[in-house]
Each structure stands twice: as C-alpha cells, then as structure tokens.
Short mmCIF file of C-alpha atoms and ligand atoms in Angstrom, two decimals:
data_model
loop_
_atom_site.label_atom_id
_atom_site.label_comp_id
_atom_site.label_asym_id
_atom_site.label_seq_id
_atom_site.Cartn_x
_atom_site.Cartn_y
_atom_site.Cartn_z
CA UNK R 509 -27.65 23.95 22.53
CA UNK R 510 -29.32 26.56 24.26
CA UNK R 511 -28.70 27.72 27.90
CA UNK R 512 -31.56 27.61 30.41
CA UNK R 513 -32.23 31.55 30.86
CA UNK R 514 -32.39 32.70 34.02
CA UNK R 515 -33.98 36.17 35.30
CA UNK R 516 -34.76 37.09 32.03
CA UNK R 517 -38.22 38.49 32.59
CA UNK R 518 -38.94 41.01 30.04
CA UNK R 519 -41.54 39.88 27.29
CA UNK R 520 -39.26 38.65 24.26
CA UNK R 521 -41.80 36.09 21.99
CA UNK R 522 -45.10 36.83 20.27
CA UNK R 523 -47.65 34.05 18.54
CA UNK R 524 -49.44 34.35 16.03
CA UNK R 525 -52.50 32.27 15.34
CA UNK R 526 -53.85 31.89 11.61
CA UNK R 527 -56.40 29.64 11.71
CA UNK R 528 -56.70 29.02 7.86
CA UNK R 529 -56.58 25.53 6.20
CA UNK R 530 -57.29 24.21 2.36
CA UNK R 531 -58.65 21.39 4.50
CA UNK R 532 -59.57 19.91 7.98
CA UNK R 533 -57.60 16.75 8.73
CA UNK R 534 -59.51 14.17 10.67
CA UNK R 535 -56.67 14.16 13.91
CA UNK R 536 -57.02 17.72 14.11
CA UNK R 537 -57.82 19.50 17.44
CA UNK R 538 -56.05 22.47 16.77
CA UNK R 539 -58.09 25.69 16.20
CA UNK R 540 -57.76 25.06 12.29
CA UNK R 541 -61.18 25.67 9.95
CA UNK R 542 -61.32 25.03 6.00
CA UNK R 543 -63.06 26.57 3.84
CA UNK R 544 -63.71 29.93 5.69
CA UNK R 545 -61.15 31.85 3.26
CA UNK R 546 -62.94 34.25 2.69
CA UNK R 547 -62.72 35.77 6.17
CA UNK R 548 -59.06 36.54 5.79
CA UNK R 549 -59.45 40.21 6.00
CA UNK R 550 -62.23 40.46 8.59
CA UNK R 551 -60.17 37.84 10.21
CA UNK R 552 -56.84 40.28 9.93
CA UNK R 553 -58.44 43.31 11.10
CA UNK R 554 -59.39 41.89 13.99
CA UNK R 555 -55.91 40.62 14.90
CA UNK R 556 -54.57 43.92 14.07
CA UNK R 557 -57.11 45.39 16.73
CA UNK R 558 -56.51 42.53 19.31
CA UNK R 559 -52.75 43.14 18.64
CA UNK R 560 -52.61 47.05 19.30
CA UNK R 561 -55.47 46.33 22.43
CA UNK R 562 -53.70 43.58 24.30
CA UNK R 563 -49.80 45.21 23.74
CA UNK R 564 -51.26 48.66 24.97
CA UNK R 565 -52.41 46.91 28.40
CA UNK R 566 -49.68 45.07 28.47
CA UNK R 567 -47.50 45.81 31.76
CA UNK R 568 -44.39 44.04 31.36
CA UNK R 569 -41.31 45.29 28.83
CA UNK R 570 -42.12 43.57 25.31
CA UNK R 571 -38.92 43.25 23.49
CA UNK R 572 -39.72 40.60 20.81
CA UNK R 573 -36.90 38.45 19.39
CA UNK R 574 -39.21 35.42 18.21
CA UNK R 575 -42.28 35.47 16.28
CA UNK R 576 -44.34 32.37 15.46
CA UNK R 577 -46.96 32.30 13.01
CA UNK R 578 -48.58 28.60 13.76
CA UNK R 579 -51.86 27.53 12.78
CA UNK R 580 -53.38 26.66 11.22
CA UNK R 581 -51.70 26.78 7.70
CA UNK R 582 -50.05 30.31 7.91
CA UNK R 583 -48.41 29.35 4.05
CA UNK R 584 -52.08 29.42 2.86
CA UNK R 585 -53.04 33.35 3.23
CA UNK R 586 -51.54 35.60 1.01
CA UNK R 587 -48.33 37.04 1.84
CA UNK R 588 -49.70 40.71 2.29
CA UNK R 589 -52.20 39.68 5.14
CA UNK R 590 -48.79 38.02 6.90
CA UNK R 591 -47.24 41.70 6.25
CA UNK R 592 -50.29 44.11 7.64
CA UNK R 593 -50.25 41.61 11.19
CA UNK R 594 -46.52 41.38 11.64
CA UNK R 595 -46.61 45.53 10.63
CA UNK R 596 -48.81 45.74 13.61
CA UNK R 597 -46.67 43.98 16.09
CA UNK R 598 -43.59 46.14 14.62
CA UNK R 599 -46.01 49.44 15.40
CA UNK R 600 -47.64 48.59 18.84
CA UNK R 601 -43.88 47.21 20.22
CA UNK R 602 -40.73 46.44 20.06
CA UNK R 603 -39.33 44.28 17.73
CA UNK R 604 -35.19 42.91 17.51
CA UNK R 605 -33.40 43.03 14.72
CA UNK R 606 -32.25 39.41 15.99
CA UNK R 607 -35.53 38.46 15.13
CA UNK R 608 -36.23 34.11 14.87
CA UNK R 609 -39.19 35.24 12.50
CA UNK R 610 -40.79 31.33 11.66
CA UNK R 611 -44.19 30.24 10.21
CA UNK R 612 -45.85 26.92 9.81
CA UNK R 613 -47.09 25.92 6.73
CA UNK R 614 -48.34 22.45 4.89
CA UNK R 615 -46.17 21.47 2.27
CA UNK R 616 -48.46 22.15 -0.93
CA UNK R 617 -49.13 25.31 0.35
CA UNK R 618 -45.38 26.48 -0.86
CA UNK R 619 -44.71 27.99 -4.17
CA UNK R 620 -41.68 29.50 -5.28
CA UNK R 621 -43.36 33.18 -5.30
CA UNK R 622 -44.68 32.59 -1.75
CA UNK R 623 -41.30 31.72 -0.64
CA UNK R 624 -39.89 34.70 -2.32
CA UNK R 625 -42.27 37.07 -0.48
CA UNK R 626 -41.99 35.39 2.77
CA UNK R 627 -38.46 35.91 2.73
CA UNK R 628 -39.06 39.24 2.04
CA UNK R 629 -41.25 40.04 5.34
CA UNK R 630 -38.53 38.77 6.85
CA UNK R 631 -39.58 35.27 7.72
CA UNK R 632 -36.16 33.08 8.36
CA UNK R 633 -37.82 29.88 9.79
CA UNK R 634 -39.81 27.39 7.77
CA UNK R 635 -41.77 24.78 9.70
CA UNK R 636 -43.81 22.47 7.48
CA UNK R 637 -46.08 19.81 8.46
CA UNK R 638 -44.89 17.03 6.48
CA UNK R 639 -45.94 14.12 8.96
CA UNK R 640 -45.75 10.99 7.04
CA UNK R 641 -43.73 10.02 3.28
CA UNK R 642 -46.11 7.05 2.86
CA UNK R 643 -49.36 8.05 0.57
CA UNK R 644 -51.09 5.02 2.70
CA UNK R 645 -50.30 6.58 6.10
CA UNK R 646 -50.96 10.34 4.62
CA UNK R 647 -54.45 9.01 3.23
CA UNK R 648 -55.72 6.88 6.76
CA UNK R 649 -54.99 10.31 8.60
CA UNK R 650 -56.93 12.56 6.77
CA UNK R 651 -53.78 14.81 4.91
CA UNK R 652 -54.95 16.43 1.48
CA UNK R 653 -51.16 16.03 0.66
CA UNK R 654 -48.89 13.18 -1.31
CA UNK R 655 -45.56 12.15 -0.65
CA UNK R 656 -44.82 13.70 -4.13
CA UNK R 657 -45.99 16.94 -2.71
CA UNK R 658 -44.14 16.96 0.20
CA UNK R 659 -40.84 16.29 -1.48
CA UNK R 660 -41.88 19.62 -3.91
CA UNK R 661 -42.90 21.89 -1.15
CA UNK R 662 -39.76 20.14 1.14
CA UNK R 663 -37.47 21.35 -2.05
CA UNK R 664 -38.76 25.24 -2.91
CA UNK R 665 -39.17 25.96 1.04
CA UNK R 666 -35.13 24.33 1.09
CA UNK R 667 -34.24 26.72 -1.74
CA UNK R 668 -35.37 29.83 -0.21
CA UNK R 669 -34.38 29.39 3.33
CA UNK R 670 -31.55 27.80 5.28
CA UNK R 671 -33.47 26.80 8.71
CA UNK R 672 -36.60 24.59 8.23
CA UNK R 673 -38.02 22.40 10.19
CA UNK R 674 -40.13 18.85 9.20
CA UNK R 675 -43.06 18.13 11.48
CA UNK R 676 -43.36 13.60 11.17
CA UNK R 677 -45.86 11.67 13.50
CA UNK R 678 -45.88 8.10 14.29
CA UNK R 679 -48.73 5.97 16.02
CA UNK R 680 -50.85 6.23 13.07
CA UNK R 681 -53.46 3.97 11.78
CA UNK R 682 -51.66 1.60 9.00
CA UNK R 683 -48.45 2.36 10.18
CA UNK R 684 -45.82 -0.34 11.18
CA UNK R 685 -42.55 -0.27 13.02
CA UNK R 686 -41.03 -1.30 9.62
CA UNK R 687 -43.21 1.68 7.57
CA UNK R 688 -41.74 4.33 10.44
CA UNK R 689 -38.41 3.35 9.72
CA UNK R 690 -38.36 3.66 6.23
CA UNK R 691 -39.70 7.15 6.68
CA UNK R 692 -37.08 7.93 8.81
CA UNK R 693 -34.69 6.65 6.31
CA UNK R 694 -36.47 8.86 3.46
CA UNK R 695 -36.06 11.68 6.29
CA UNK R 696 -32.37 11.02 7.02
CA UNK R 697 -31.46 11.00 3.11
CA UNK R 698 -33.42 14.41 2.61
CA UNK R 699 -31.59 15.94 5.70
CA UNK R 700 -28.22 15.11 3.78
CA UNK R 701 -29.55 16.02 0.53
CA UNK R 702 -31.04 19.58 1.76
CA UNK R 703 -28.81 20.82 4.60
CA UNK R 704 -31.28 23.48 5.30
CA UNK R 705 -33.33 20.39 7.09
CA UNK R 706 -31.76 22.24 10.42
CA UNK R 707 -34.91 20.78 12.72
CA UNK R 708 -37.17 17.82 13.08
CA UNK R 709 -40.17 17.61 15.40
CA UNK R 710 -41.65 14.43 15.78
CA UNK R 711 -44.76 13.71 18.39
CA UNK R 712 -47.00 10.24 18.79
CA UNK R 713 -50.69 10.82 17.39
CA UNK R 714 -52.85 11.83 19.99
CA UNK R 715 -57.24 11.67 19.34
CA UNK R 716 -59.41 13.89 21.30
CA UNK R 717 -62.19 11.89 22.38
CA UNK R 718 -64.46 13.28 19.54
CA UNK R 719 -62.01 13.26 16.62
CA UNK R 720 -63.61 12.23 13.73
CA UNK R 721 -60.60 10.23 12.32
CA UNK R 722 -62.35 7.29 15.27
CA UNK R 723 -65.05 6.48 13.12
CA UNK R 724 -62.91 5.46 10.71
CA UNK R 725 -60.39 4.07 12.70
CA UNK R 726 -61.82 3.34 16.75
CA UNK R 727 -59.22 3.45 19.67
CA UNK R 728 -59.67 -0.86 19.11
CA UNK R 729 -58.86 -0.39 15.38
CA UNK R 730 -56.14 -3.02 14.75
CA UNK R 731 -54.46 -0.68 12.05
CA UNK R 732 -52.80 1.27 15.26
CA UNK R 733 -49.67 0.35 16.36
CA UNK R 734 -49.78 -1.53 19.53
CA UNK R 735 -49.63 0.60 22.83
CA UNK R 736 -46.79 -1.75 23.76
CA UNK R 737 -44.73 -0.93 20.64
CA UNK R 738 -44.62 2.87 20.29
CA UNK R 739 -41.67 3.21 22.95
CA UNK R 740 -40.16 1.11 19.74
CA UNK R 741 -40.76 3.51 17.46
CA UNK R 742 -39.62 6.67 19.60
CA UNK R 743 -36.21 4.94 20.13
CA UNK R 744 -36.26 4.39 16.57
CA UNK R 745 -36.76 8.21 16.08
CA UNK R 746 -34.07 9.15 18.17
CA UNK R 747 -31.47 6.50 17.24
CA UNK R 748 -32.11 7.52 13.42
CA UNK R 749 -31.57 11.23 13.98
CA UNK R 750 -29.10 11.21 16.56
CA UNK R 751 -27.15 8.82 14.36
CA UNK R 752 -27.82 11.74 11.19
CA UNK R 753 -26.29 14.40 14.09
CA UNK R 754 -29.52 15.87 15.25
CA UNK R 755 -29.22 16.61 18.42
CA UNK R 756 -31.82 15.40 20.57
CA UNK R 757 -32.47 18.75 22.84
CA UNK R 758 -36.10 18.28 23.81
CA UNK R 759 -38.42 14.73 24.26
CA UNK R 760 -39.85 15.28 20.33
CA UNK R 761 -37.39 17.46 19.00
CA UNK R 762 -33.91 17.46 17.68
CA UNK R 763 -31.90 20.04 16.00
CA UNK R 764 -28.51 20.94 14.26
CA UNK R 765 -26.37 22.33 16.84
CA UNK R 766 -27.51 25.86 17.29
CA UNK R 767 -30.38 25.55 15.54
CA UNK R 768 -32.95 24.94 18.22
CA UNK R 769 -35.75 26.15 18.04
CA UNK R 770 -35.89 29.95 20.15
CA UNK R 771 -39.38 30.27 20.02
CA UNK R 772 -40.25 27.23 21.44
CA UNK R 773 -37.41 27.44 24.02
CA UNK R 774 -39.25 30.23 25.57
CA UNK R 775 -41.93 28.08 26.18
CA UNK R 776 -39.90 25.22 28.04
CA UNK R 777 -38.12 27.91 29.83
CA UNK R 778 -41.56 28.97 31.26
CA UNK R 779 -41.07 32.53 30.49
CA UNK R 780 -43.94 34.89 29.26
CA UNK R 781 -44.68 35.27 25.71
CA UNK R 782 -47.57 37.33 24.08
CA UNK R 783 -50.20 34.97 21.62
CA UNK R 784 -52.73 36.54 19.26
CA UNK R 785 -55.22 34.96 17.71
CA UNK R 786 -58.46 32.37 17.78
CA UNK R 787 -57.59 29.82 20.06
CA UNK R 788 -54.25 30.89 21.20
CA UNK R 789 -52.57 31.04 24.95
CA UNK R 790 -50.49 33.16 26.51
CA UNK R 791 -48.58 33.59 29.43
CA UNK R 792 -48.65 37.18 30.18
CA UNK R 793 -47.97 39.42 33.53
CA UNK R 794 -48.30 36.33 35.38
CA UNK R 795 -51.47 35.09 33.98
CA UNK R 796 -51.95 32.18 31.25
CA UNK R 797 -55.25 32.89 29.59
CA UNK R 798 -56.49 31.66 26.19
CA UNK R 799 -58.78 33.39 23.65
CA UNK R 800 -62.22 31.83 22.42
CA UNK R 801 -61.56 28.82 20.42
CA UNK R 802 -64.98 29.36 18.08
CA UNK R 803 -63.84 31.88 15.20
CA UNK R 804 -67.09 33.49 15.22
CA UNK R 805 -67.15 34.24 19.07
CA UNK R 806 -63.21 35.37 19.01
CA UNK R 807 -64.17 38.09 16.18
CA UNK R 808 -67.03 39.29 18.01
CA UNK R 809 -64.77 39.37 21.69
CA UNK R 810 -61.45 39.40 20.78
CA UNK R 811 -60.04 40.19 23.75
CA UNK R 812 -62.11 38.23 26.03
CA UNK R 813 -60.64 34.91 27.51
CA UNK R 814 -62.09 31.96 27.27
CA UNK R 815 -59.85 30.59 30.10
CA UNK R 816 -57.75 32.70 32.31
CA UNK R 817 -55.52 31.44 35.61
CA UNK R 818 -53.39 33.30 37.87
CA UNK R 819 -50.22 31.85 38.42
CA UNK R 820 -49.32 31.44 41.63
CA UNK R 821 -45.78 30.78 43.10
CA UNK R 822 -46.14 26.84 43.61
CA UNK R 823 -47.94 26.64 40.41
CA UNK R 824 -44.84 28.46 38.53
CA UNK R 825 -42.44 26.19 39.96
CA UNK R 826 -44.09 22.96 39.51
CA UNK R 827 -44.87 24.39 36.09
CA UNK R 828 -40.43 25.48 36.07
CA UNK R 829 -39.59 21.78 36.84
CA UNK R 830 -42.57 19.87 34.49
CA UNK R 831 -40.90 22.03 31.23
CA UNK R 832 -37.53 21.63 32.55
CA UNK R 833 -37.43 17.83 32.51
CA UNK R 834 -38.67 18.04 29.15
CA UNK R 835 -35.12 19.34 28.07
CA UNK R 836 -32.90 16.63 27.52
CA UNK R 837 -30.23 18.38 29.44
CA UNK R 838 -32.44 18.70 32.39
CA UNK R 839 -32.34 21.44 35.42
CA UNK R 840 -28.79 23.17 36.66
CA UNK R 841 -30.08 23.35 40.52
CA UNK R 842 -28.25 26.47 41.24
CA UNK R 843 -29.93 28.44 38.11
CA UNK R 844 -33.58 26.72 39.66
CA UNK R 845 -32.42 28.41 42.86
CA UNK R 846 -31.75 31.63 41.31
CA UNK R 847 -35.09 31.70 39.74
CA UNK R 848 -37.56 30.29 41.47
CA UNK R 849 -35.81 30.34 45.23
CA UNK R 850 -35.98 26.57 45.84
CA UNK R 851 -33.52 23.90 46.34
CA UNK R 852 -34.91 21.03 44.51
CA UNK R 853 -32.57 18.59 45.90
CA UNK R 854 -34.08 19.36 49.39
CA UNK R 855 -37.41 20.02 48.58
CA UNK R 856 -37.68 16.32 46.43
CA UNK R 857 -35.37 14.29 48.46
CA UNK R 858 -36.99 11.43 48.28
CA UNK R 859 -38.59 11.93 45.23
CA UNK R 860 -35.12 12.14 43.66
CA UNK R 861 -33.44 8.98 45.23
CA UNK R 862 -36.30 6.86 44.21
CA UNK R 863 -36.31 7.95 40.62
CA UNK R 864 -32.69 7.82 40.55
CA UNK R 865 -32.21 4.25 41.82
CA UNK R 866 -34.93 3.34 39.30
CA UNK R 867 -32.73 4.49 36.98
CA UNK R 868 -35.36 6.90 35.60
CA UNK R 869 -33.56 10.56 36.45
CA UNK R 870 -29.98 10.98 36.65
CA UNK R 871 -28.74 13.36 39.21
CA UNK R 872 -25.13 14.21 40.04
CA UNK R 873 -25.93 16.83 42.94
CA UNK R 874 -26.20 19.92 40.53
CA UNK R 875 -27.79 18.98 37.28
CA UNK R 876 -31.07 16.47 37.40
CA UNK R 877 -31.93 15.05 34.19
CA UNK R 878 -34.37 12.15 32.85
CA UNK R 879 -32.13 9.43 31.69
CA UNK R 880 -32.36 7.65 28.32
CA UNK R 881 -34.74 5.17 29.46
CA UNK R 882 -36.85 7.55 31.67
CA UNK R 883 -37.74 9.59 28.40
CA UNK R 884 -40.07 6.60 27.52
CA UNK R 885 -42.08 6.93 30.85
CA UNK R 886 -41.75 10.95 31.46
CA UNK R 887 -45.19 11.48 32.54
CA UNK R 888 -45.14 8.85 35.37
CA UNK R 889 -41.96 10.89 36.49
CA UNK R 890 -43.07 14.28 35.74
CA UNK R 891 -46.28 13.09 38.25
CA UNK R 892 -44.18 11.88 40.84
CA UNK R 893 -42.62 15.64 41.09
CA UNK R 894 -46.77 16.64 41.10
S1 SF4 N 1251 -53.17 21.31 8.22
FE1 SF4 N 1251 -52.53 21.25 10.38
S2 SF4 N 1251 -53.78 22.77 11.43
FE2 SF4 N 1251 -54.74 22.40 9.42
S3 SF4 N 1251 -56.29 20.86 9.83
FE3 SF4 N 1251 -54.44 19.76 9.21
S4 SF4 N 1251 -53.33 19.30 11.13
FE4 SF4 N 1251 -54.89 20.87 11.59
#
C-alpha cells in the first residue's frame, strides 16, 4: 500500500475528460452526452488548445507520472483522437517514463483491435464500468450493456493488460442483499479466473435530485434497498474482497497489494493535479476551479471556469484530514505536522476522545484511523472534524 506523500509539491497527475458515450444512463450526473459523436475532432482540438493554454500559465513544476482519461466512455473514440491529446500533454510538459497511463471505458466498448492500439499509446490501466452481472439490475439502471457483454469486454481488456480495474454499484433499484452477493461471488470467481482483475471500486448509487432514472423508480420506490440495509451490503463488499485478498486501502476501493490506484491517490493525498476537459476540476497553484459543464459553452470558453476557489490554509487542512480519513490506514500525525504545521492531536482533543470512546476512530497517539465500524458512519465523523 501506498505511503502518504509528504512535501511533494510539484504537479505529477493530469485528467483527462472525454465526454463521449454510445448512451446516457439514467443515474448519470457525470458530464457524459450520447449521441454527439460527431464532435470528436472539434471536441479534440479544443482540448489540444486548452491543454497547451492552461500548461503554459501554469506556475508550478508539472512532472506527470499519472494520466487519467475518465469520462465519459474514453474506450468509445477512436484510438488516434486518444493519441493527438495525450501527444499534446507529452509536447506542452513533462511526462515520466513511470507513467500510471489508465482510461475508463464501458465494457462493450472493448474490442480486441482497440485494446491492441491502446496498449500501444501506452495505456497500462484499464478501468471499466462493469457495475452490475445481473441483466435485471443492468436494465432498471439504465446500462445499454448485458452481463454477457461484460464478461466479453472483462476477457479482451484481461488479455491485453495486466492491471484493470471493475467499477460494481450496489443500492440499486431491484437489487437485494442476496442479488449483491451473488455478484460479488461472480466478481470473486472472475478475479481468480483473470488475475489481471488487480482493482475493484465499488460506491452506493447516489440520484441527483433531477435524475431521470426517479421517474421510473422515485426515492419511495420499494425496488431500493432499504436505507437501513445498505451498511449490509458494504460489509458484504468488503468481507467478500478482503476474503479474495483485496486489500481494502480506501472506503470504496480495494486493490492487490501494490496495485492501488496512483492516480487517484493523488487525489486523497490532496496534492495538485492538472484536469482538462468539459466538466473537469482541478486543483492547481492553490486554486480548485472547474471548467463549464455544458459542452457547447466549454468549446466556445475553454479556459474559463465555471467555478473557481482559492484555497486557503484552514480550508487545505480540513480538506488534508476529510481525504485522509478516507484511507483506511488513516493519518501518521507527525507526516500531518510536516505538511500542514498542525498537531491534530492538540488541535481535536476532544474531538478525538469522543470519537475514540465511541469506538468510531482509533487512535494510538501517532496514527488516527476510522475503525471498522466507523467506515459505515464516515460522514457523521468526517463532520465532527468540520
Ligand atoms: S457510461 Fe458512464 S459516463 Fe456514460 S452515461 Fe453511463 S454512467 Fe455516465
């Protein structure tokens, strides 16, 4: 498992946002359009532009050793508009050779040739949004994919590369404690069967308040799982994939030892990383701003914000301890110290003691940590630190 970095300020992780879909799933409040295909090369100049604009007024050292493509389904373009905007990044800065290169992609967007080419670019992460094995559960959210297709996509992508990750949900409409765990038994038996299966994410369904998946299925919709059960069905996830020797390094995701996930760890570290694209955020000479989430607004402005916030010194630490209780293996207080100048075990005294003798946080006077059970409630802590 990864170390907590510490002082590591220099820019090392670029995203990429391809907003590209066969199809618009009815959960979906990511900055995803279908049927718009044929703006992929309008769409790609304009990257390539906001790429060279934003690097060039860029003041902090960029030396990239984690790309993310995410969308989006990234495996839908063709492979030569992945090559012109990663070409960019590799002109306008400085790219590793260590490079964790990934890209998201639905399943029955893979085919043997596309694998063949990503590998080619370079690409040495596969991250494919599998989300259910169950046609029923696949069909009430909206997917335009079978478990049949899944399995084929799961199989060429396993082929071709030896790190992917599997993206499952649970909390959907239709789907019972009984139907989660026999996904995660499908899930368990594929991660034998394909050792290349180095990564699972797995995340509760969450609705914006205008999703259109509630008018087929309202918040009161008895085809949800009960509010009360889904702490059942997390515990299920992480007994199931713990027991397969996933190791359980962040609250939804678990990976073969040394294979979590770099790109994301920047993140969770809360260190800056450069995003391109409709939609996307980034966290950038001290400032987290976001581009315009409409497509046709981003390509007229792409470097305008839609959102932009200054990040001031309390807001970075609060911001340092929210992400770093989201690691399983917590905060080392000495590195906090080192990095953001505080002594948490002062500054939340009493914070601290009460969580601990709830038995939510478990601190042994230089590492704090949610325990087991706090994982189930880590908001309610995360607000007491607020
Ligand atoms: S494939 Fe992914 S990004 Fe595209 S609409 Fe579905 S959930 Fe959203």
């Amino acid at each position: 498992m990864a170390n907590i970095a510490v002082g590591h300020e220099s820019i090392r992780s670029a995203y990429i946002h391809i907003p590209f879909c066969s199809h618009k799933c009815e959960f979906c409040d990511f900055a995803a359009v279908a049927g718009m295909s044929h703006l992929e090369d309008e769409y790609t100049d304009v990257i390539c532009n906001e790429i060279r604009d934003r690097v060039a007024t860029t003041a902090s050292e960029i030396r990239i050793n984690t790309v993310f493509f995410g969308g989006g389904t990234p495996g839908l373009v063709a492979p030569s508009t992945l090559e012109r905007i990663f070409q960019t990044l590799c002109d306008s800065c400085s790219v590793e050779r260590d490079l964790e290169f990934s890209m998201e992609t639905t399943p029955h967007s893979i085919t043997e040739e596309k694998a063949r080419a990503w590998r080619s670019l370079g690409i040495n992460r596969i991250s494919i949004g599998i989300e259910s094995l169950r046609d029923d559960e696949l069909s009430a959210i909206g997917r335009d994919h079978t478990r049949a297709q899944a399995l084929s996509g799961l199989e060429i992508a396993c082929r071709h590369f030896d790190n992917v990750n599997v993206d499952f949900m649970y909390g959907l409409p239709t789907q019972t404690i009984e139907s989660w765990g026999e996904t995660l038994d499908d899930l368990t038996s594929l991660t034998s069967e394909f050792p290349s299966i180095k990564h699972v994410s797995s995340y509760c369904l969450e609705l914006a308040t205008n999703s259109p998946l509630l008018s087929r299925f309202p918040r009161s919709s008895i085809e949800y799982p009960h509010d009360d059960s889904i702490a059942d069905f997390f515990l299920l996830l992480v007994q199931k994939l713990s027991d397969s020797g996933f190791s359980h390094y962040e609250v939804s995701n678990f990976a073969r030892p040394g294979f979590a996930c770099r790109h994301n760890l920047v993140y969770w570290q809360n260190l800056e990383y450069l995003a391109f694209g409709v939609g996307s955020h980034r966290y950038v000479d001290g400032i987290r701003s976001s581009n315009f989430r409409s497509l046709a607004k981003y390509m007229r402005e792409y470097t305008a914000d839609e959102m932009s916030e200054s990040i001031d010194e309390s807001t970075r630490i609060k911001e340092g301890l929210m992400l770093g209780l989201r690691m399983r293996q917590g905060i080392i207080l000495s590195e906090f110290v080192d990095r953001y100048g505080i002594d948490l075990a002062t500054r939340f005294a009493r914070e601290i003691e009460k969580l601990k003798s709830g038995g939510l946080i478990e601190f042994d006077g230089r590492h704090l940590r949610v325990s087991d059970s706090g994982v189930l409630v880590s908001n309610a802590i995360l607000a007491e630190f607020m």
